[in-house]
CSV table of C-alpha atoms in Angstrom, one decimal:
chain,number,residue,atom,x,y,z
A,1,PRO,CA,23.9,22.2,-15.4
A,2,LEU,CA,21.6,20.0,-13.4
A,3,THR,CA,19.3,18.1,-15.0
A,4,ARG,CA,16.3,16.6,-13.4
A,5,GLU,CA,17.7,13.1,-13.3
A,6,SER,CA,21.0,14.4,-11.5
A,7,LEU,CA,18.9,16.0,-9.0
A,8,ALA,CA,16.8,13.0,-8.3
A,9,SER,CA,20.1,11.1,-7.9
A,10,LEU,CA,21.4,13.5,-5.7
A,11,ARG,CA,18.0,13.6,-3.6
A,12,GLY,CA,18.4,9.6,-3.2
A,13,GLU,CA,21.7,9.9,-2.4
A,14,VAL,CA,20.9,12.4,0.6
A,15,SER,CA,18.0,10.3,1.6
A,16,ALA,CA,20.2,7.4,1.7
A,17,LEU,CA,22.8,9.1,3.9
A,18,GLY,CA,20.1,10.6,6.2
A,19,LYS,CA,18.8,6.7,6.8
A,20,LEU,CA,22.5,5.7,7.7
A,21,VAL,CA,22.8,8.3,10.3
A,22,GLU,CA,19.6,7.4,11.5
A,23,ASP,CA,20.2,3.9,11.8
A,24,LEU,CA,23.7,4.4,13.5
A,25,ASN,CA,22.0,6.9,15.9
A,26,GLN,CA,19.4,4.2,17.0
A,27,LEU,CA,22.6,1.6,17.2
A,28,ALA,CA,24.4,4.1,19.4
A,29,LEU,CA,21.4,4.7,21.7
A,30,ALA,CA,20.7,1.1,21.8
A,31,ASP,CA,24.5,0.2,23.0
A,32,VAL,CA,24.3,2.5,25.8
A,33,GLY,CA,20.8,1.6,26.9
A,34,ALA,CA,19.3,5.1,26.2
A,35,LEU,CA,16.9,4.0,23.4
A,36,ALA,CA,13.3,4.4,24.5
A,37,TYR,CA,10.8,1.9,24.5
A,38,ARG,CA,7.3,2.1,25.4
A,39,LYS,CA,6.0,-1.6,26.0
A,40,ARG,CA,2.8,-3.1,26.8
A,41,ARG,CA,0.8,-5.7,26.0
A,42,VAL,CA,0.6,-6.1,22.2
A,43,ASP,CA,-0.4,-9.0,19.9
A,44,VAL,CA,2.2,-9.1,16.9
A,45,VAL,CA,-0.3,-10.5,14.3
A,46,PRO,CA,-1.9,-7.0,13.6
A,47,LEU,CA,1.8,-5.8,13.3
A,48,LEU,CA,2.8,-8.1,11.2
A,49,GLU,CA,-0.5,-7.5,9.0
A,50,GLN,CA,0.5,-3.8,9.0
A,51,ALA,CA,4.1,-4.7,7.7
A,52,LEU,CA,2.8,-6.5,5.2
A,53,GLU,CA,0.0,-4.2,3.8
A,54,SER,CA,2.8,-1.1,3.9
A,55,PHE,CA,5.0,-3.3,1.6
A,56,ARG,CA,2.1,-4.6,-0.6
A,57,ASP,CA,2.5,-2.9,-3.5
A,58,ARG,CA,6.3,-2.9,-3.6
A,59,LEU,CA,6.3,-6.8,-3.3
A,60,ALA,CA,3.4,-6.8,-6.0
A,61,GLU,CA,5.6,-4.6,-8.6
A,62,ARG,CA,8.5,-7.2,-8.2
A,63,HIS,CA,5.9,-9.8,-8.7
A,64,LEU,CA,7.0,-11.4,-5.3
A,65,ALA,CA,3.8,-13.9,-4.2
A,66,VAL,CA,3.1,-13.4,-0.5
A,67,GLU,CA,2.3,-16.2,1.6
A,68,THR,CA,1.2,-15.7,5.3
A,69,ALA,CA,0.5,-18.2,8.2
A,70,LEU,CA,-0.9,-15.9,11.0
A,71,GLY,CA,-1.9,-17.9,14.3
A,72,ARG,CA,-3.6,-16.5,17.3
A,73,GLU,CA,-2.6,-15.1,20.7
A,74,ALA,CA,0.9,-14.3,19.7
A,75,ILE,CA,0.9,-11.7,22.6
A,76,VAL,CA,4.1,-10.1,23.6
A,77,PHE,CA,5.2,-7.4,26.1
A,78,GLY,CA,6.6,-5.0,23.9
A,79,ASP,CA,7.0,-1.6,22.0
A,80,ALA,CA,4.6,-1.8,18.9
A,81,ASP,CA,6.4,0.7,17.0
A,82,ARG,CA,9.8,-0.9,17.4
A,83,LEU,CA,8.4,-4.4,16.7
A,84,LEU,CA,6.6,-2.7,13.7
A,85,GLN,CA,10.4,-1.0,12.6
A,86,MET,CA,11.7,-4.5,12.8
A,87,PHE,CA,9.1,-6.5,10.6
A,88,ARG,CA,9.6,-3.7,8.1
A,89,ASN,CA,13.5,-3.8,8.0
A,90,LEU,CA,13.0,-7.8,7.4
A,91,LEU,CA,10.4,-7.3,4.6
A,92,GLU,CA,12.6,-4.5,3.0
A,93,ASN,CA,15.4,-7.1,3.0
A,94,SER,CA,13.1,-9.8,1.5
A,95,ALA,CA,11.8,-7.0,-1.4
A,96,ARG,CA,15.4,-6.0,-2.2
A,97,TYR,CA,17.2,-9.2,-2.7
A,98,THR,CA,14.4,-11.5,-3.7
A,99,ASP,CA,14.1,-12.1,-7.6
A,100,ALA,CA,11.4,-10.9,-9.4
A,101,GLY,CA,8.7,-13.5,-9.4
A,102,GLY,CA,10.3,-14.9,-6.0
A,103,ARG,CA,8.4,-15.9,-3.0
A,104,VAL,CA,7.9,-14.1,0.6
A,105,ARG,CA,6.6,-15.9,3.7
A,106,ALA,CA,5.7,-14.3,6.9
A,107,SER,CA,4.4,-16.4,9.9
A,108,ALA,CA,3.5,-15.9,13.4
A,109,ARG,CA,2.8,-18.3,16.1
A,110,ARG,CA,2.5,-19.3,19.7
A,111,GLU,CA,4.9,-22.3,20.8
A,112,GLY,CA,4.4,-23.0,24.5
A,113,ASP,CA,5.9,-19.9,26.3
A,114,ARG,CA,7.2,-18.2,23.1
A,115,VAL,CA,6.3,-16.3,20.1
A,116,VAL,CA,7.7,-17.1,17.3
A,117,VAL,CA,7.8,-14.9,14.0
A,118,ASP,CA,9.1,-16.3,10.8
A,119,PHE,CA,10.2,-14.5,7.7
A,120,GLU,CA,11.2,-16.6,4.7
A,121,ASP,CA,12.0,-15.8,0.9
A,122,SER,CA,13.2,-17.3,-1.9
A,123,ALA,CA,16.1,-14.9,-2.7
A,124,PRO,CA,19.4,-16.4,-3.7
A,125,GLY,CA,20.6,-18.3,-0.7
A,126,VAL,CA,23.4,-17.0,2.0
A,127,PRO,CA,26.3,-19.4,2.4
A,128,PRO,CA,26.3,-21.3,5.4
A,129,GLU,CA,29.7,-19.4,6.8
A,130,ALA,CA,28.0,-15.9,6.3
A,131,LEU,CA,25.0,-16.9,8.6
A,132,PRO,CA,26.7,-16.5,12.0
A,133,HIS,CA,27.6,-13.0,10.6
A,134,LEU,CA,24.8,-11.6,9.1
A,135,PHE,CA,23.6,-9.5,12.4
A,136,GLU,CA,26.8,-7.8,12.6
A,137,ARG,CA,27.0,-4.4,11.9
A,138,PHE,CA,28.1,-3.4,8.2
A,139,TYR,CA,28.4,-7.0,7.3
A,140,ARG,CA,27.3,-8.1,3.8
A,141,VAL,CA,27.4,-11.1,2.5
A,142,ASP,CA,28.4,-9.9,-1.3
A,143,ALA,CA,29.8,-6.2,-0.9
A,144,SER,CA,29.1,-5.4,-4.5
A,145,ARG,CA,25.7,-6.7,-4.8
A,146,SER,CA,24.9,-5.0,-1.5
A,147,ARG,CA,26.2,-1.7,-2.7
A,148,ALA,CA,23.9,-2.2,-5.7
A,149,ASN,CA,21.1,-2.6,-3.6
A,150,GLY,CA,21.7,0.2,-1.2
A,151,GLY,CA,22.2,-1.6,1.7
A,152,ALA,CA,24.6,-0.4,4.4
A,153,GLY,CA,24.7,-3.4,6.4
A,154,LEU,CA,22.9,-2.3,9.4
A,155,GLY,CA,19.4,-3.1,9.1
A,156,LEU,CA,19.5,-7.0,10.5
A,157,ALA,CA,21.9,-5.4,13.4
A,158,ILE,CA,19.0,-3.3,14.4
A,159,CYS,CA,16.3,-5.9,14.2
A,160,ARG,CA,18.6,-8.0,16.7
A,161,SER,CA,19.2,-5.0,18.8
A,162,ILE,CA,15.0,-4.8,19.1
A,163,ALA,CA,14.5,-8.3,19.6
A,164,ALA,CA,17.3,-8.3,22.1
A,165,ALA,CA,15.5,-5.3,24.0
A,166,HIS,CA,12.4,-7.8,23.9
A,167,ASP,CA,14.1,-10.3,25.8
A,168,GLY,CA,14.2,-12.1,22.6
A,169,GLU,CA,16.3,-14.1,20.1
A,170,MET,CA,17.0,-13.6,16.4
A,171,SER,CA,18.5,-16.0,14.3
A,172,ALA,CA,19.2,-16.8,10.3
A,173,SER,CA,18.7,-20.2,8.4
A,174,ASP,CA,18.2,-21.9,5.0
A,175,SER,CA,14.6,-21.3,4.4
A,176,PRO,CA,12.8,-24.3,2.4
A,177,LEU,CA,11.9,-21.4,-0.1
A,178,GLY,CA,15.4,-22.0,-1.3
A,179,GLY,CA,16.5,-18.2,0.5
A,180,LEU,CA,16.8,-17.1,3.9
A,181,ARG,CA,14.5,-17.5,7.2
A,182,VAL,CA,15.1,-15.2,9.8
A,183,ARG,CA,13.5,-16.2,13.0
A,184,ILE,CA,12.4,-14.1,16.1
A,185,THR,CA,11.6,-15.4,19.3
A,186,LEU,CA,9.9,-13.5,22.0
A,187,PRO,CA,8.5,-14.2,25.3
A,188,PHE,CA,4.6,-15.0,25.3
A,189,ALA,CA,3.0,-12.3,27.5
A,190,ALA,CA,0.0,-14.2,29.4
């Protein structure tokens, strides 16, 4: 007999599979250049604030301290929905992998002809040899830990695809907070 708990578990599994199919579809469309982008001048700061607001409760439940450093004139020529999706994916990773009581930092600023957006956390660090592979599809630093946390290894690949579609770059390095820093650089839209 099905119990409430088993039904809830099944619902969660179906949801996870649906997300996996959606992610794979998005990457396939991006591969063939069929993913639609509605680009216009957009300030990334309000998008970053919106992404942070959507994670406020989840981050608070995990007792994660959130720090922001949001500059002005972080204007890019981009698709606001896709940029928001990228920011949410990166916050999802920080929320998923940062230990309770840790820190998450998001910043956005203009540096010359570029807009730089950083996501940093105090999650357990990533080994240096893994950093170049983080944006590969299905890559997991620790397969058993990722499975336990529900990751399929597609989120960062999707983020890099979105950054590339905006003529941007994405990189990963050690964060001064002790975890990971993911940096997105996008062309400034004058």
